[in-house]
PDB file of C-alpha atoms in Angstrom:
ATOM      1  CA  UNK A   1       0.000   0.000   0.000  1.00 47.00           C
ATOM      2  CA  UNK A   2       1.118   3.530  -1.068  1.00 60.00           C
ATOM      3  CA  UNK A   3       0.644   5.409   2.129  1.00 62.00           C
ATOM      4  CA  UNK A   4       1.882   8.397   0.837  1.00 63.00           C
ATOM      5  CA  UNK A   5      -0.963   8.835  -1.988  1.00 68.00           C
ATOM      6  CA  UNK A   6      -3.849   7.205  -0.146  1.00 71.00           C
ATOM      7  CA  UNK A   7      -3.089   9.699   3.023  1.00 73.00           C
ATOM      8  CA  UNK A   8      -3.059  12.256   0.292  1.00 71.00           C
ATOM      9  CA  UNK A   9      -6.631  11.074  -1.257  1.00 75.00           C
ATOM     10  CA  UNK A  10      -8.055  11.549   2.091  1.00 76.00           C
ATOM     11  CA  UNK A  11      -6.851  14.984   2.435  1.00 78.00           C
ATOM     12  CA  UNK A  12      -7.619  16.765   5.623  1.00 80.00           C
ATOM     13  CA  UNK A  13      -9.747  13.354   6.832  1.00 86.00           C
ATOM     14  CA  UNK A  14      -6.173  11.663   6.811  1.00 87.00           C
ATOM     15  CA  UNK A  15      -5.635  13.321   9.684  1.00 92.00           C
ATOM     16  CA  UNK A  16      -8.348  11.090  11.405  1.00 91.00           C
ATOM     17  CA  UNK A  17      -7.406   7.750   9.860  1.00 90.00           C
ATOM     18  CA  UNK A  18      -3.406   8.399  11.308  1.00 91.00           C
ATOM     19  CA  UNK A  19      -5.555   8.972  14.350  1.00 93.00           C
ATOM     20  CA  UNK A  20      -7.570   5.669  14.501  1.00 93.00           C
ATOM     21  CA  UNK A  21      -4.985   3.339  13.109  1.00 91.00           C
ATOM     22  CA  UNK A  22      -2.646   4.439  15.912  1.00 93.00           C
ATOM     23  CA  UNK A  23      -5.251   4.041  18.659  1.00 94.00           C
ATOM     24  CA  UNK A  24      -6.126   0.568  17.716  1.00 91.00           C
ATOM     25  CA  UNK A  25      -2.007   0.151  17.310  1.00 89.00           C
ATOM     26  CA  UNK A  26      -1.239   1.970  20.602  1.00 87.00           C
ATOM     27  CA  UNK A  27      -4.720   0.489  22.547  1.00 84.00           C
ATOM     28  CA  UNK A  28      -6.954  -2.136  21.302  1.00 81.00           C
ATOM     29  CA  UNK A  29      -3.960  -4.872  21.127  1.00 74.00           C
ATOM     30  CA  UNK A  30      -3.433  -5.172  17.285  1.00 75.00           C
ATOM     31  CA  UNK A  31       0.270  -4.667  16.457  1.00 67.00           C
ATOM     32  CA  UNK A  32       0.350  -5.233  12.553  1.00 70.00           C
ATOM     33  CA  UNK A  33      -0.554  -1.741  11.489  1.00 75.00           C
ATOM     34  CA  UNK A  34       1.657   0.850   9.994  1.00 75.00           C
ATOM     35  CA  UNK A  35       1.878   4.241  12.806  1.00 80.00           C
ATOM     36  CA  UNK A  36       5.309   5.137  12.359  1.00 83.00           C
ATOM     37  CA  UNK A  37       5.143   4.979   8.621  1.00 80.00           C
ATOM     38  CA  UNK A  38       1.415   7.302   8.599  1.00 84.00           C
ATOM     39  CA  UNK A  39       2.637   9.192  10.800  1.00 89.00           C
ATOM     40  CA  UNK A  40       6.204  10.507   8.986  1.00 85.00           C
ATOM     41  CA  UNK A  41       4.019  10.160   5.372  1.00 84.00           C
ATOM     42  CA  UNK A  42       1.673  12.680   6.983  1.00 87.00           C
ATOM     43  CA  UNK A  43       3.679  15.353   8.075  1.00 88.00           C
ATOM     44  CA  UNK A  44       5.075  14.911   4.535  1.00 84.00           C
ATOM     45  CA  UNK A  45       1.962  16.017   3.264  1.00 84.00           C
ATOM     46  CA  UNK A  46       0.821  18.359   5.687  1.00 87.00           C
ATOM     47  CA  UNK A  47       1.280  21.550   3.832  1.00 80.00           C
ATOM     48  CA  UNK A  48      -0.491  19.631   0.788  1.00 80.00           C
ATOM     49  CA  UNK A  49      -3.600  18.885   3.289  1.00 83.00           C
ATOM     50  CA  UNK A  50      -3.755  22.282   4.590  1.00 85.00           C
ATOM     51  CA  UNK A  51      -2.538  21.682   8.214  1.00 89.00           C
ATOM     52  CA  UNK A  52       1.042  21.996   9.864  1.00 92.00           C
ATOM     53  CA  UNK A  53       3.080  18.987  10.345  1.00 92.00           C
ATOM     54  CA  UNK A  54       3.027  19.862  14.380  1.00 94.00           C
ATOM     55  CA  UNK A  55      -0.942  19.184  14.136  1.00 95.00           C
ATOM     56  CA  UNK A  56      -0.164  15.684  12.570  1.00 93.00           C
ATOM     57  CA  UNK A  57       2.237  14.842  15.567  1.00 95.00           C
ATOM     58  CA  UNK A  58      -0.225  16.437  17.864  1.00 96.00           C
ATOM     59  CA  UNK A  59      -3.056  14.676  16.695  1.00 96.00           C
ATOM     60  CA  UNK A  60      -0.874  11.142  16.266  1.00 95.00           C
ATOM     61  CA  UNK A  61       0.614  11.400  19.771  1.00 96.00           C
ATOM     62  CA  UNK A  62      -2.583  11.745  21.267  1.00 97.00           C
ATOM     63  CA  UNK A  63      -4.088   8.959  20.062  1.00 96.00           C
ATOM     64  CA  UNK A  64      -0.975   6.846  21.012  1.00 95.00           C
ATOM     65  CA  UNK A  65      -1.072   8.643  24.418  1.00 96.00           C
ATOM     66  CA  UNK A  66      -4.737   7.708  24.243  1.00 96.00           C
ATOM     67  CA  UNK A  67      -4.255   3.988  23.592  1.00 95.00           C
ATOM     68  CA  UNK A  68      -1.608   3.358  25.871  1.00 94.00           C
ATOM     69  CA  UNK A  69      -4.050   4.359  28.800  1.00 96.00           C
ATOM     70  CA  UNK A  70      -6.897   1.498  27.415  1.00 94.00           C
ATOM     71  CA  UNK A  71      -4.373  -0.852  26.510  1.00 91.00           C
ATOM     72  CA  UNK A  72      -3.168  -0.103  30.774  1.00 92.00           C
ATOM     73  CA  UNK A  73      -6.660  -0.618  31.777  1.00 93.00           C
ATOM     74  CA  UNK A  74      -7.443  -3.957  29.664  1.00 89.00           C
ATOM     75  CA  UNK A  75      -3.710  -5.528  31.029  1.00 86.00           C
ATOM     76  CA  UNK A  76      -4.761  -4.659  34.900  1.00 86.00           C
ATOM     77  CA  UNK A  77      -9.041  -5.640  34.030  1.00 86.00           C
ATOM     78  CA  UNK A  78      -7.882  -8.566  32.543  1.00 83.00           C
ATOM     79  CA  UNK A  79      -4.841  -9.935  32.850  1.00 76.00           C
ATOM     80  CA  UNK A  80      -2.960 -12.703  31.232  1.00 74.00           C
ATOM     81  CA  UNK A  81      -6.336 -14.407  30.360  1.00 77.00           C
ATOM     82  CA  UNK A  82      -6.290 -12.263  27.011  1.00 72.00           C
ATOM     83  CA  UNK A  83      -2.779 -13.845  25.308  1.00 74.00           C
ATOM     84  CA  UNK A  84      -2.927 -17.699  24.332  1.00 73.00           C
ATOM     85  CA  UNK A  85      -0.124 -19.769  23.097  1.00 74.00           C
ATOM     86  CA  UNK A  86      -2.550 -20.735  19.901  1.00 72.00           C
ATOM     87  CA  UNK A  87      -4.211 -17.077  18.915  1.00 68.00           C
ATOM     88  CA  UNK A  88      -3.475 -15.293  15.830  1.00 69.00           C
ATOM     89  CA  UNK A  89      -3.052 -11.805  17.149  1.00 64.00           C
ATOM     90  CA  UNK A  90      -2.661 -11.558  21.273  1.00 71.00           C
ATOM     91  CA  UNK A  91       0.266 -14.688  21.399  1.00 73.00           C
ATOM     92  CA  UNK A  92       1.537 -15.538  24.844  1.00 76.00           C
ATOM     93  CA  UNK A  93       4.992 -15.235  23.437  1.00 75.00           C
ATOM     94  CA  UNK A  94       4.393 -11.495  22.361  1.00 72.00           C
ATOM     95  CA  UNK A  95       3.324 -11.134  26.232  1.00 75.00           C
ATOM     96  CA  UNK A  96       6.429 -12.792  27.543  1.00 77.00           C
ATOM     97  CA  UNK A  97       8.771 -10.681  25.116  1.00 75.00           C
ATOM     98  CA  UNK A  98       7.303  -7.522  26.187  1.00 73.00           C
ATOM     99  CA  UNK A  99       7.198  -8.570  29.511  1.00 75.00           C
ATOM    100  CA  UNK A 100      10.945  -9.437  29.521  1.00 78.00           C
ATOM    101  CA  UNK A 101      11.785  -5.896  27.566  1.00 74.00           C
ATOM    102  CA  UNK A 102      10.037  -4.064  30.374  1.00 74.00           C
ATOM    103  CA  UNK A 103      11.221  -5.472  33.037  1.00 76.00           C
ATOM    104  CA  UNK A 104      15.447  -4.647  31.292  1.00 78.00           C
ATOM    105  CA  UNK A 105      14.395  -1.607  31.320  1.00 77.00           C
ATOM    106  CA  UNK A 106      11.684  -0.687  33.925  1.00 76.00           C
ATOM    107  CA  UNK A 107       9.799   2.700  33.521  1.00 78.00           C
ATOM    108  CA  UNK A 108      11.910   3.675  29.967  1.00 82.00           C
ATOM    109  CA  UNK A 109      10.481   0.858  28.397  1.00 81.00           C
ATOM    110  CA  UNK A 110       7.024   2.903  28.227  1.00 86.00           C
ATOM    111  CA  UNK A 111       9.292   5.630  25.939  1.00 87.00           C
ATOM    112  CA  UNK A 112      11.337   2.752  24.322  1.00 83.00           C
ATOM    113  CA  UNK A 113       8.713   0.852  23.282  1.00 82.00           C
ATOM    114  CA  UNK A 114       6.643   3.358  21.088  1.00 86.00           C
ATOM    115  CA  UNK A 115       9.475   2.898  18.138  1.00 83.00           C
ATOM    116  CA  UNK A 116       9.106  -0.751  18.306  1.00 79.00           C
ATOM    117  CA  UNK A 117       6.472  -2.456  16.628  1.00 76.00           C
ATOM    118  CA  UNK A 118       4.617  -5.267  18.472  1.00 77.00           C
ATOM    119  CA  UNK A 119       6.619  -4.491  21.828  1.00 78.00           C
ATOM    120  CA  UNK A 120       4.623  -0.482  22.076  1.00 83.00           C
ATOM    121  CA  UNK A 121       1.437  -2.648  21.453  1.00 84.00           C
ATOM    122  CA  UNK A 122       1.754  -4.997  24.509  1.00 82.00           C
ATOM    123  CA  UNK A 123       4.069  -3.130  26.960  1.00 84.00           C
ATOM    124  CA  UNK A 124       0.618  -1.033  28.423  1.00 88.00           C
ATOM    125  CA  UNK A 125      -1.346  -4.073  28.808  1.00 85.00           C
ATOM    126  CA  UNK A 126       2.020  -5.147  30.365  1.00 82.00           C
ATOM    127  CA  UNK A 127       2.557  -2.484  32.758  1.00 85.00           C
ATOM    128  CA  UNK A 128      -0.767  -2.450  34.086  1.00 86.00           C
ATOM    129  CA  UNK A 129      -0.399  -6.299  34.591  1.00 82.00           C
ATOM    130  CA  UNK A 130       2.640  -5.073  36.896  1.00 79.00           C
ATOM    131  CA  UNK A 131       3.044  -3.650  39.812  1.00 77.00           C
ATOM    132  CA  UNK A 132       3.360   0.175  38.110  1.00 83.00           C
ATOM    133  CA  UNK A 133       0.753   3.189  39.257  1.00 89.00           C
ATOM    134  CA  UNK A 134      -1.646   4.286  37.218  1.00 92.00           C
ATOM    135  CA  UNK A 135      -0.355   7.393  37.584  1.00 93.00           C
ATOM    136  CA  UNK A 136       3.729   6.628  37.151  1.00 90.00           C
ATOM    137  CA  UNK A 137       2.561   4.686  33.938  1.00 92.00           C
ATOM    138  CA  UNK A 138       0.262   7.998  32.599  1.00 95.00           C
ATOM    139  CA  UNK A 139       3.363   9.853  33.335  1.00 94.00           C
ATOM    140  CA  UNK A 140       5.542   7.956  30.928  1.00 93.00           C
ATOM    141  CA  UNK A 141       2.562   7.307  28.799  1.00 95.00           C
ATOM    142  CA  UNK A 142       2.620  11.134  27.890  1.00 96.00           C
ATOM    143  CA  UNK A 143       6.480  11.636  27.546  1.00 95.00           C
ATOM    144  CA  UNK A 144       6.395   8.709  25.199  1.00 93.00           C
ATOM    145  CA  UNK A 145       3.651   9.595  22.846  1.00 94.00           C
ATOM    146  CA  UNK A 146       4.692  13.399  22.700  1.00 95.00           C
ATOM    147  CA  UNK A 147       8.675  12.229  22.168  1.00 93.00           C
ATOM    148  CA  UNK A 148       7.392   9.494  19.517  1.00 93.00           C
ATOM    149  CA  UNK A 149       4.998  11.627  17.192  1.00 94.00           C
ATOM    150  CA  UNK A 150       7.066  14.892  17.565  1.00 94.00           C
ATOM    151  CA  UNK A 151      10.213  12.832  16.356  1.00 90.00           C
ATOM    152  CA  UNK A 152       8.404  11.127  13.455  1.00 90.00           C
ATOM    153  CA  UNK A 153       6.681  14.426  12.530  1.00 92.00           C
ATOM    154  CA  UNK A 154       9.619  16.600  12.809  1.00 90.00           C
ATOM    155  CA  UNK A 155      11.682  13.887  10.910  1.00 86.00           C
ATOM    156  CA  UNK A 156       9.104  13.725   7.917  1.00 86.00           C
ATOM    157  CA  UNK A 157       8.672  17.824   7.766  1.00 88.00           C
ATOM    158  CA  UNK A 158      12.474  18.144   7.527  1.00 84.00           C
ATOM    159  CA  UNK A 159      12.910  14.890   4.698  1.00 80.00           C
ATOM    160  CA  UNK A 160      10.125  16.011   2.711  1.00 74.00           C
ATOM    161  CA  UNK A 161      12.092  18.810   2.126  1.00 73.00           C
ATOM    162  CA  UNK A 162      14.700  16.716  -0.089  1.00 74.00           C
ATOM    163  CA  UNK A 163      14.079  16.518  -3.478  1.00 70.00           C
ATOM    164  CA  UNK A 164      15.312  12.963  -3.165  1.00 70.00           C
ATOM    165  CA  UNK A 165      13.059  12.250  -0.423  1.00 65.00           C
ATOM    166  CA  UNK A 166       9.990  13.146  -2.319  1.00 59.00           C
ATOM    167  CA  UNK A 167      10.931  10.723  -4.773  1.00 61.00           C
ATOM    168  CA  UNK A 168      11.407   8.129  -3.257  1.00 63.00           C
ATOM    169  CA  UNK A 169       8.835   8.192  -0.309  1.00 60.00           C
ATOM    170  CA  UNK A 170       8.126   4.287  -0.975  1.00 57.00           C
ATOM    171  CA  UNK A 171      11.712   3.372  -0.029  1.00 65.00           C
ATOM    172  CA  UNK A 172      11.554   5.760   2.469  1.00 64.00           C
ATOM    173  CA  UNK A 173       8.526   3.889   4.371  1.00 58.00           C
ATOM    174  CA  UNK A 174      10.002   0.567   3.432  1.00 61.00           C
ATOM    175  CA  UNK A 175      13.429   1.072   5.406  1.00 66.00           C
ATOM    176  CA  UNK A 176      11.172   2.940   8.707  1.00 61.00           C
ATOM    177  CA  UNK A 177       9.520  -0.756   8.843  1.00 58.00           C
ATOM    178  CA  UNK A 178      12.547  -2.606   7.969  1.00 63.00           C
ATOM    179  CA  UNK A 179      14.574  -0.483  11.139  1.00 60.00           C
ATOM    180  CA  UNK A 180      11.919  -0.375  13.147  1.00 55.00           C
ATOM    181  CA  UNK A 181      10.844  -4.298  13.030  1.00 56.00           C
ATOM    182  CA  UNK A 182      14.695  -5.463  12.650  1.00 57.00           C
ATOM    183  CA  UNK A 183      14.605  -5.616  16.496  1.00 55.00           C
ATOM    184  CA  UNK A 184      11.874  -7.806  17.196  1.00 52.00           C
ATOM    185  CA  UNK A 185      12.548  -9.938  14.546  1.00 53.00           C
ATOM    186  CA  UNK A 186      16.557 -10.474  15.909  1.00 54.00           C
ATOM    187  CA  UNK A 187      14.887 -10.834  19.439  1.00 54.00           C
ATOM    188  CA  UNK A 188      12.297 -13.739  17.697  1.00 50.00           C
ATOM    189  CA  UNK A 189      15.453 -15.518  16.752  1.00 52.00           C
ATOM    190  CA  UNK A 190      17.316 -15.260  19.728  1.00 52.00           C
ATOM    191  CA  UNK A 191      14.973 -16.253  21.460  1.00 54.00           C
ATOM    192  CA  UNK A 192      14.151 -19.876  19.149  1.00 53.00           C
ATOM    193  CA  UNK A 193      17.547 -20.258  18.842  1.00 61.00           C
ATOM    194  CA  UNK A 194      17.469 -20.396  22.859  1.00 56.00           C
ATOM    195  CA  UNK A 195      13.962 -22.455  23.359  1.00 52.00           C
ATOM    196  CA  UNK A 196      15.835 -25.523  20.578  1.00 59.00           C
ATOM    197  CA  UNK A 197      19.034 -25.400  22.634  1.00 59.00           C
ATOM    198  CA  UNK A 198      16.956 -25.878  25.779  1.00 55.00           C
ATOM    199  CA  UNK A 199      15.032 -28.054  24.369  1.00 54.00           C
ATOM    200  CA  UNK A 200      17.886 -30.110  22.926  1.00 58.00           C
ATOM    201  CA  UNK A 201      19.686 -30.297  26.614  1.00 52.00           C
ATOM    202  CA  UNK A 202      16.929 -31.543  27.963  1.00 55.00           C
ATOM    203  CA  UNK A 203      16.375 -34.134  26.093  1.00 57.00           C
ATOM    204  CA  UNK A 204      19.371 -35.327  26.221  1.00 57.00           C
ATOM    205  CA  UNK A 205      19.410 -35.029  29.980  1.00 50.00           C
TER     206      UNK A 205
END
């Protein structure tokens, strides 16, 4: 998907898809969806939608800051009960990963997380599965989503600027996903390298 022209055919509505798509990223426990990449496309095409690139970060981070709160109040409602080992979307073994990034890194991991897809979609059902406040996690909730949209935003207002940028924009949101999921996807491997040498000891044990 073009997200560069379809943001553009929505015009100044764009601003309230960015909106939704990184609520239900940030809050409703779906992690396949594209923020970062709407989110640096948009203030791209601010000017061309008649808004400033600050209102797309403004309007982005609060719906991250937004959905980190419900995805808080659905990990402390509900618990683990919502992850199984089997489900498509809300695995266990997203759970345990974001569980195990939090806990390296403790409060950060609320401002960390928001550039890392997957991990920023479980680590507020995550914290408010822990022992955090309501009101520590709120804290960091806000730092995060303000630091996250304003860098994206600021970072696709300055790009667009380049000539080479603007031609390119596909390439451009290609290597955002490709940086921003290389993490996670080292971590998966890491990690099954880990569970088959386990698993391998102990069954030779």
């Amino acid at each position: 998907m073009d997200l560069f022209h379809v943001l553009a055919g929505f015009g100044f509505f764009s601003l309230v898809l960015i909106a939704l798509i990184v609520f239900v990223e940030n809050g409703i426990l779906f992690p396949f969806l594209p923020g970062d990449s709407l989110v640096f496309a948009g203030a791209i095409i601010a000017a061309a939608i008649g808004v400033h690139w600050s209102v797309v970060a403004g309007v982005a981070g609060a719906a991250a800051i937004l959905g980190g709160e419900v995805g808080f109040t659905l990990g402390r409602r509900y618990g683990r009960q919502l992850f199984r080992s089997d489900a498509r979307v809300l695995k266990r073994r997203y759970l345990v990963e974001t569980e195990r990034f939090f806990a390296r890194w403790g409060a950060f991991a609320i401002v960390l997380a928001r550039f890392v897809p997957i991990v920023r979609t479980y680590v507020a059902p995550a914290a408010g599965m822990s022992a955090m406040t309501r009101a520590a996690f709120t804290r960091w909730n806000i730092v995060s989503g303000v630091v996250w949209a304003g860098v994206l935003g600021l970072s696709g207002f300055l790009l667009g600027s380049i000539p080479w940028v603007a031609a390119n924009i596909e390439w451009i949101m290609l290597g955002i996903v490709v940086v921003t999921v290389a993490p996670v996807a080292v971590t998966a491997v890491l990690g099954s390298r880990r569970g088959r040498r386990s698993a391998r000891v102990e069954s030779g044990s």
